[in-house]
PDB file of C-alpha atoms in Angstrom:
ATOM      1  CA  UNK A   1      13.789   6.164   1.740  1.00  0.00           C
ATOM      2  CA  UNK A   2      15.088   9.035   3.296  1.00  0.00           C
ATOM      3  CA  UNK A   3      13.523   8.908   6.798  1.00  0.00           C
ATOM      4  CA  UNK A   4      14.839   5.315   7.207  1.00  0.00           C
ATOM      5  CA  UNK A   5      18.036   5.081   4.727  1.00  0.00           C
ATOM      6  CA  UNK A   6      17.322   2.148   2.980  1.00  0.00           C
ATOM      7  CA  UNK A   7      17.205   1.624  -0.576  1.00  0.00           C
ATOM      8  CA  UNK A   8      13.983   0.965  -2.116  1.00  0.00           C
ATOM      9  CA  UNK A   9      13.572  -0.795  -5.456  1.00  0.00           C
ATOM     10  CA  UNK A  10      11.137  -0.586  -8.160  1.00  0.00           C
ATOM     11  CA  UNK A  11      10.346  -4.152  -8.437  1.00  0.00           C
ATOM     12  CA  UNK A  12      11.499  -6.788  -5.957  1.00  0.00           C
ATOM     13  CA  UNK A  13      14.465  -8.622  -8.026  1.00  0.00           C
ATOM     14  CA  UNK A  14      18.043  -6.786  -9.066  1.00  0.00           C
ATOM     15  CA  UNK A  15      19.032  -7.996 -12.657  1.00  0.00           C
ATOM     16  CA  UNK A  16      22.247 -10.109 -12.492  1.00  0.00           C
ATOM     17  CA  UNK A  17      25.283  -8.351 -12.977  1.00  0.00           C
ATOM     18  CA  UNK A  18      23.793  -5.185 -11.485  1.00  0.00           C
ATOM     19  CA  UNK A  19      25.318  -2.848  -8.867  1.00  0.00           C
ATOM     20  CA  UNK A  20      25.575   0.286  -7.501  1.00  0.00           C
ATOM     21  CA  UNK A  21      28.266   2.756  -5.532  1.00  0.00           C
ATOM     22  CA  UNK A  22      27.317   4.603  -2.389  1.00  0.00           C
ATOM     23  CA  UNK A  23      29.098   7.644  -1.529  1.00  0.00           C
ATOM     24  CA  UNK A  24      29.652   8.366   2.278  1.00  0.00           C
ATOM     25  CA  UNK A  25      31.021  11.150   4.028  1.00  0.00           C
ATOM     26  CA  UNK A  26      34.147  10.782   6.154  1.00  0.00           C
ATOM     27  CA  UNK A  27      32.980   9.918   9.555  1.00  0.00           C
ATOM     28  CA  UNK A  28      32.964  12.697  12.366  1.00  0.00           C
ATOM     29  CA  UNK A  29      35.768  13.244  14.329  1.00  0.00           C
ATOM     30  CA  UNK A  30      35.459  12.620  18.389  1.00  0.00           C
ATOM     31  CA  UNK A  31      35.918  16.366  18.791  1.00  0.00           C
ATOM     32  CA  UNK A  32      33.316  16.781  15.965  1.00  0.00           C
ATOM     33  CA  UNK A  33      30.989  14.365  17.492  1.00  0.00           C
ATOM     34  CA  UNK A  34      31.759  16.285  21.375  1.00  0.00           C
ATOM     35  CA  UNK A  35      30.242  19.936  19.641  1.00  0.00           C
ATOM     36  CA  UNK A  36      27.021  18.558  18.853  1.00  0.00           C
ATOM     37  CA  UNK A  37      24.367  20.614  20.170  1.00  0.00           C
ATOM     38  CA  UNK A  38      20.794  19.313  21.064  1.00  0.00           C
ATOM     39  CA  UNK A  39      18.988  17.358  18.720  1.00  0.00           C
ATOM     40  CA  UNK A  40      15.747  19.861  17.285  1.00  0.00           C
ATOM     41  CA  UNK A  41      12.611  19.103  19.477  1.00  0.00           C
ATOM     42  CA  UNK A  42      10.506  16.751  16.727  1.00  0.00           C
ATOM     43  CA  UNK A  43      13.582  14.698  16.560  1.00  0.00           C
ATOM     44  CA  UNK A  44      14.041  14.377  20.355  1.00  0.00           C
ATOM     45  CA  UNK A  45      10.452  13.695  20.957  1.00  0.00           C
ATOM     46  CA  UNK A  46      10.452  10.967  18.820  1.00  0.00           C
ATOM     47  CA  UNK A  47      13.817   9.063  19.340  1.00  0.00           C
ATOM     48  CA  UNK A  48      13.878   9.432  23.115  1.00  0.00           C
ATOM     49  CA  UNK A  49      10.051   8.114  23.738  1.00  0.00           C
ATOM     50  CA  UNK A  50      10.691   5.560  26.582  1.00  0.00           C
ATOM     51  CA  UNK A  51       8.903   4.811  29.830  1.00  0.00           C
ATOM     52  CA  UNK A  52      10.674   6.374  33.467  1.00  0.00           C
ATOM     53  CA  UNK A  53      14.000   5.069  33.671  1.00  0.00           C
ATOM     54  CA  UNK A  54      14.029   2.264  36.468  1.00  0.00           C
ATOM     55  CA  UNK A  55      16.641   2.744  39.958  1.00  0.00           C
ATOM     56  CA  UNK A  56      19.451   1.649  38.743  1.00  0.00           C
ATOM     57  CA  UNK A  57      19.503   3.602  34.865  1.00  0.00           C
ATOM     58  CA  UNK A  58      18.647   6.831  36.996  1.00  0.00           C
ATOM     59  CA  UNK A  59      21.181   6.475  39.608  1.00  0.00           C
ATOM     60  CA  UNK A  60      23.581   5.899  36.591  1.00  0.00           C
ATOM     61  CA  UNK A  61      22.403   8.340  34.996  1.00  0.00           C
ATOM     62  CA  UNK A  62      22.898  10.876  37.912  1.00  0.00           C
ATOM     63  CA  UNK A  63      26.595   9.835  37.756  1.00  0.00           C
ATOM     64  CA  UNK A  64      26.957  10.561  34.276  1.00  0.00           C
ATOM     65  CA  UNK A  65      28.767  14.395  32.868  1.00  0.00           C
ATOM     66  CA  UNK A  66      25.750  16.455  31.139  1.00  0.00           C
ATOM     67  CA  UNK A  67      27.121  17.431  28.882  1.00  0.00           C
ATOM     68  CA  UNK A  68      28.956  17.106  25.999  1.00  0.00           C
ATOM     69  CA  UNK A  69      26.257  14.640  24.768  1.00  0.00           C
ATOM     70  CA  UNK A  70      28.361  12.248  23.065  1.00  0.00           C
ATOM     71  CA  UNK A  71      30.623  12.412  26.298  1.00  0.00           C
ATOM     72  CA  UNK A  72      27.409  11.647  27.660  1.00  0.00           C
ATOM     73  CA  UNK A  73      26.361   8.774  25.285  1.00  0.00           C
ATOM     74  CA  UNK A  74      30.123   7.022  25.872  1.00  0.00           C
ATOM     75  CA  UNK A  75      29.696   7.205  29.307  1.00  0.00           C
ATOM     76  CA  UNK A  76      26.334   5.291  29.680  1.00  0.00           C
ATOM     77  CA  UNK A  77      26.968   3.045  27.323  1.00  0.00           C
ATOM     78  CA  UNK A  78      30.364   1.738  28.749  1.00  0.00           C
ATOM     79  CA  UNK A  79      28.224   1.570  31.970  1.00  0.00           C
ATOM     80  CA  UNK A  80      26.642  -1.233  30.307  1.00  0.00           C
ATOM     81  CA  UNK A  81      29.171  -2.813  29.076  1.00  0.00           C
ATOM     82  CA  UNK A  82      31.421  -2.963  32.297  1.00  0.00           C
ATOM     83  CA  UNK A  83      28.238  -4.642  33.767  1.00  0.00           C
ATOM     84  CA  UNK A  84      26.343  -7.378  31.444  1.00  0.00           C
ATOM     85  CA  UNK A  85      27.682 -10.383  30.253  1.00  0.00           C
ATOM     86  CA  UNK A  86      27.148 -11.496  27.135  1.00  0.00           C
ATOM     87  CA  UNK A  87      25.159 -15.035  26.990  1.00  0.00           C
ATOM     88  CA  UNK A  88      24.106 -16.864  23.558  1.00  0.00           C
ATOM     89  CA  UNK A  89      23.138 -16.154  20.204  1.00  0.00           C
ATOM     90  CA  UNK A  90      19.780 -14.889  21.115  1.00  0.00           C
ATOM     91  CA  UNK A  91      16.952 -13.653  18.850  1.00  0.00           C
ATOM     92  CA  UNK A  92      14.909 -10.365  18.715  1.00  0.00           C
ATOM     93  CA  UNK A  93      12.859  -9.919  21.645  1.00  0.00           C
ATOM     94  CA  UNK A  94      11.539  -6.789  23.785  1.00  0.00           C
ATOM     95  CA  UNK A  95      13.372  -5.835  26.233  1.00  0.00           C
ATOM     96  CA  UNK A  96      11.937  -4.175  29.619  1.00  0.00           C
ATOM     97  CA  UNK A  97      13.073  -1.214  31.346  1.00  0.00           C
ATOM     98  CA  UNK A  98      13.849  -3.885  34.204  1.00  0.00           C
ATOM     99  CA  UNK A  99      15.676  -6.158  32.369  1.00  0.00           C
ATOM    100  CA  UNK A 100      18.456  -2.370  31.485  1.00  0.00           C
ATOM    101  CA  UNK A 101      18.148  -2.737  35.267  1.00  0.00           C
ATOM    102  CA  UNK A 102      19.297  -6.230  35.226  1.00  0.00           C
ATOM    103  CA  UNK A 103      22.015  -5.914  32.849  1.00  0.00           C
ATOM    104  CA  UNK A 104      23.290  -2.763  35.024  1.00  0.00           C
ATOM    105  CA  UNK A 105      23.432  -5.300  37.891  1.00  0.00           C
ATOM    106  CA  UNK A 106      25.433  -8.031  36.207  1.00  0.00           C
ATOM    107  CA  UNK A 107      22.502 -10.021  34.291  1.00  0.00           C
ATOM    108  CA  UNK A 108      23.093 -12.062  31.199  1.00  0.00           C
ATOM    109  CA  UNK A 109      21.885 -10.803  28.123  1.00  0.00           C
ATOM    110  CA  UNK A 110      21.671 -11.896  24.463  1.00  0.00           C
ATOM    111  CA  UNK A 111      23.405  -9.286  21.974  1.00  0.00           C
ATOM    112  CA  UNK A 112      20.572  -8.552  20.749  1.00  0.00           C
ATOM    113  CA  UNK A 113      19.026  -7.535  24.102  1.00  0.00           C
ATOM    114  CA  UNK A 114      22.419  -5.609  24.799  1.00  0.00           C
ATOM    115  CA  UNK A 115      22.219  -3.003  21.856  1.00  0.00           C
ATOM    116  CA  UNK A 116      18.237  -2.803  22.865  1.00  0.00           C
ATOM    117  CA  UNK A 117      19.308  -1.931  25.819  1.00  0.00           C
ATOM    118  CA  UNK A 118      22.153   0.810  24.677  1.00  0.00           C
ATOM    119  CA  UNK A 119      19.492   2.076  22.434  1.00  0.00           C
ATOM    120  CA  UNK A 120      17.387   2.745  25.707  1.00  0.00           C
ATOM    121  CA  UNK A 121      20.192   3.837  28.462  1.00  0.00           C
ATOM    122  CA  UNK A 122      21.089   6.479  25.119  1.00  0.00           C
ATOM    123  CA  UNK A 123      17.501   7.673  24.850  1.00  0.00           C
ATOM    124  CA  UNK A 124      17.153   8.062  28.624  1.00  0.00           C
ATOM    125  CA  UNK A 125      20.352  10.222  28.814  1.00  0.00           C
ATOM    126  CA  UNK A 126      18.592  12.081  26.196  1.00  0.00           C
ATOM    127  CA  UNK A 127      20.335  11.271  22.781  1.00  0.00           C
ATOM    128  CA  UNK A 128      18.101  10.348  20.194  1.00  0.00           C
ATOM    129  CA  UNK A 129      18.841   6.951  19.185  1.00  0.00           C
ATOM    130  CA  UNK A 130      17.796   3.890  17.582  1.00  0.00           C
ATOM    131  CA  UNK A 131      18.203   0.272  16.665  1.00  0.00           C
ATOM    132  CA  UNK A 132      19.786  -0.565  13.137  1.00  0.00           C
ATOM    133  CA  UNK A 133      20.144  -4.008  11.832  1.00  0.00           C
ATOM    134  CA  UNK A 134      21.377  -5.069   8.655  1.00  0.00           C
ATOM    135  CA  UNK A 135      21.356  -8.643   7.018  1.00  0.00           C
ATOM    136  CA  UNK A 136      24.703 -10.333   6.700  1.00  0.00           C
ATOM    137  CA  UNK A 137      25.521 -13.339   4.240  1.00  0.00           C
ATOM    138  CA  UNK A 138      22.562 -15.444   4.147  1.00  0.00           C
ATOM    139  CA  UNK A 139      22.096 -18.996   3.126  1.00  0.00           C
ATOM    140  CA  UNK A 140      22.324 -19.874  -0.733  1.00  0.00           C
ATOM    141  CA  UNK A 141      19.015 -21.846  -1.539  1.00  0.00           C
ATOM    142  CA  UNK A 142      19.099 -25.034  -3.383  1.00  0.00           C
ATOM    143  CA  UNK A 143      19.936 -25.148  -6.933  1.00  0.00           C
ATOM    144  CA  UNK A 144      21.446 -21.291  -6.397  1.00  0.00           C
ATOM    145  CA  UNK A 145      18.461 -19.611  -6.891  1.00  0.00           C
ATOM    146  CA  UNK A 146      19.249 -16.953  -4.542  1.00  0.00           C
ATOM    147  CA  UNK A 147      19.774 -16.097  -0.706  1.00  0.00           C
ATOM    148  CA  UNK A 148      17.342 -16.745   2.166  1.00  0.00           C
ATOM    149  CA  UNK A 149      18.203 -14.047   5.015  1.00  0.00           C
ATOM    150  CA  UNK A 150      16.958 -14.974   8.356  1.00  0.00           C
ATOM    151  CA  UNK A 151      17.485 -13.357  12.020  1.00  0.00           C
ATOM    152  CA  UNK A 152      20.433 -15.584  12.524  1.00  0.00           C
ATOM    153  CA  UNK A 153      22.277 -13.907   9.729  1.00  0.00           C
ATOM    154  CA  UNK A 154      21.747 -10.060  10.946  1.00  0.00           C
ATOM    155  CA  UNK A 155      23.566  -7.511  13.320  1.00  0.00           C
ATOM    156  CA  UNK A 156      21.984  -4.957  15.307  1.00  0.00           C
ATOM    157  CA  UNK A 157      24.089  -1.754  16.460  1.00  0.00           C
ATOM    158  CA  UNK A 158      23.229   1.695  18.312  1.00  0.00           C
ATOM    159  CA  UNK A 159      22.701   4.645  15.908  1.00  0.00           C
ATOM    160  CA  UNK A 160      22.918   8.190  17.134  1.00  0.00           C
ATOM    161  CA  UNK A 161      21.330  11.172  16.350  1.00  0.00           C
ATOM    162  CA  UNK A 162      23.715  14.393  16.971  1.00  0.00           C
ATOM    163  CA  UNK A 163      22.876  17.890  15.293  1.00  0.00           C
ATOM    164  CA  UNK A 164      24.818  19.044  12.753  1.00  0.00           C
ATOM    165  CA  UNK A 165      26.075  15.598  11.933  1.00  0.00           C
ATOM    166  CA  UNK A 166      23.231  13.480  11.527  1.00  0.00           C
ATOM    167  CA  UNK A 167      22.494   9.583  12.444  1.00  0.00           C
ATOM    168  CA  UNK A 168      25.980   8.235  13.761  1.00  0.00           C
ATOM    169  CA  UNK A 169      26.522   4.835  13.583  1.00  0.00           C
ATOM    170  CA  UNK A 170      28.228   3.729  17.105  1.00  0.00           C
ATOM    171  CA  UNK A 171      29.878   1.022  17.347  1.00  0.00           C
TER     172      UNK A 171
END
């Protein structure tokens, strides 16, 4: 699918023994990544729809350099970081323009609820962003007839959008 990257198969079961090879680019350099202009408009519309930042994203964000907008993106994000603490396993859940708030202030947060909340600290600064999540290992079901993949066994991460590159996974 191109709009969402994932590969799509024909029928729901690969034939044992099967594979495939992906091809990737060689990621961006930082000084690459710092010459991205604006995202195009439909792009931006889209992947920085939020409610008004609370108090404390917009007095963050008031502190925060313009521009380049990865620059930009680093900035908030370590914001964040230097802030929330890190509490449990977690699962998905939404995650409220207060609770970014909270996490600014100190709060615990799941991981989960951390990259939700880099997803919407990068959107407010006004880089297109969103979630990705990818399944990890699973659990082999009984007699080894294949893998159950649950929430447990996932990661979610921040993905960027930066003209002239594309979707950056950041990490």
């Amino acid at each position: 699918d191109p709009r969402t990257l994932i590969v799509q198969l024909a029928n729901d079961k690969v034939s044992q023994g099967g594979g495939y090879a992906v091809t990737v680019a060689k990621p961006p350099t930082a000084a690459e990544l710092n010459k991205a202009p604006q995202a195009p408009e439909q792009i931006r519309r889209e992947f920085t729809a939020l409610p008004e930042a609370p108090p404390g994203v917009a007095a963050m964000l008031a502190k925060a350099p313009e521009k380049p907008l990865f620059l930009r993106l680093q900035y908030v994000r370590q914001a964040l970081y230097s802030h929330v603490v890190a509490a449990g396993a977690g699962k998905p859940s939404d995650v409220t323009p207060a609770e970014v708030d909270a996490m600014l202030a100190g709060g615990d947060a799941t991981p989960y609820q951390i990259v939700a909340a880099e997803v919407m600290t990068a959107r407010w600064a006004g880089v297109p962003s969103r979630m990705g999540f990818c399944f990890t290992g699973g659990s082999l079901l009984s007699q080894g007839k294949g893998r159950s993949y649950r929430p447990r066994a996932g990661a979610p991460w921040l993905e960027a959008y930066l003209a002239g590159i594309g979707r950056v996974l950041v990490l």
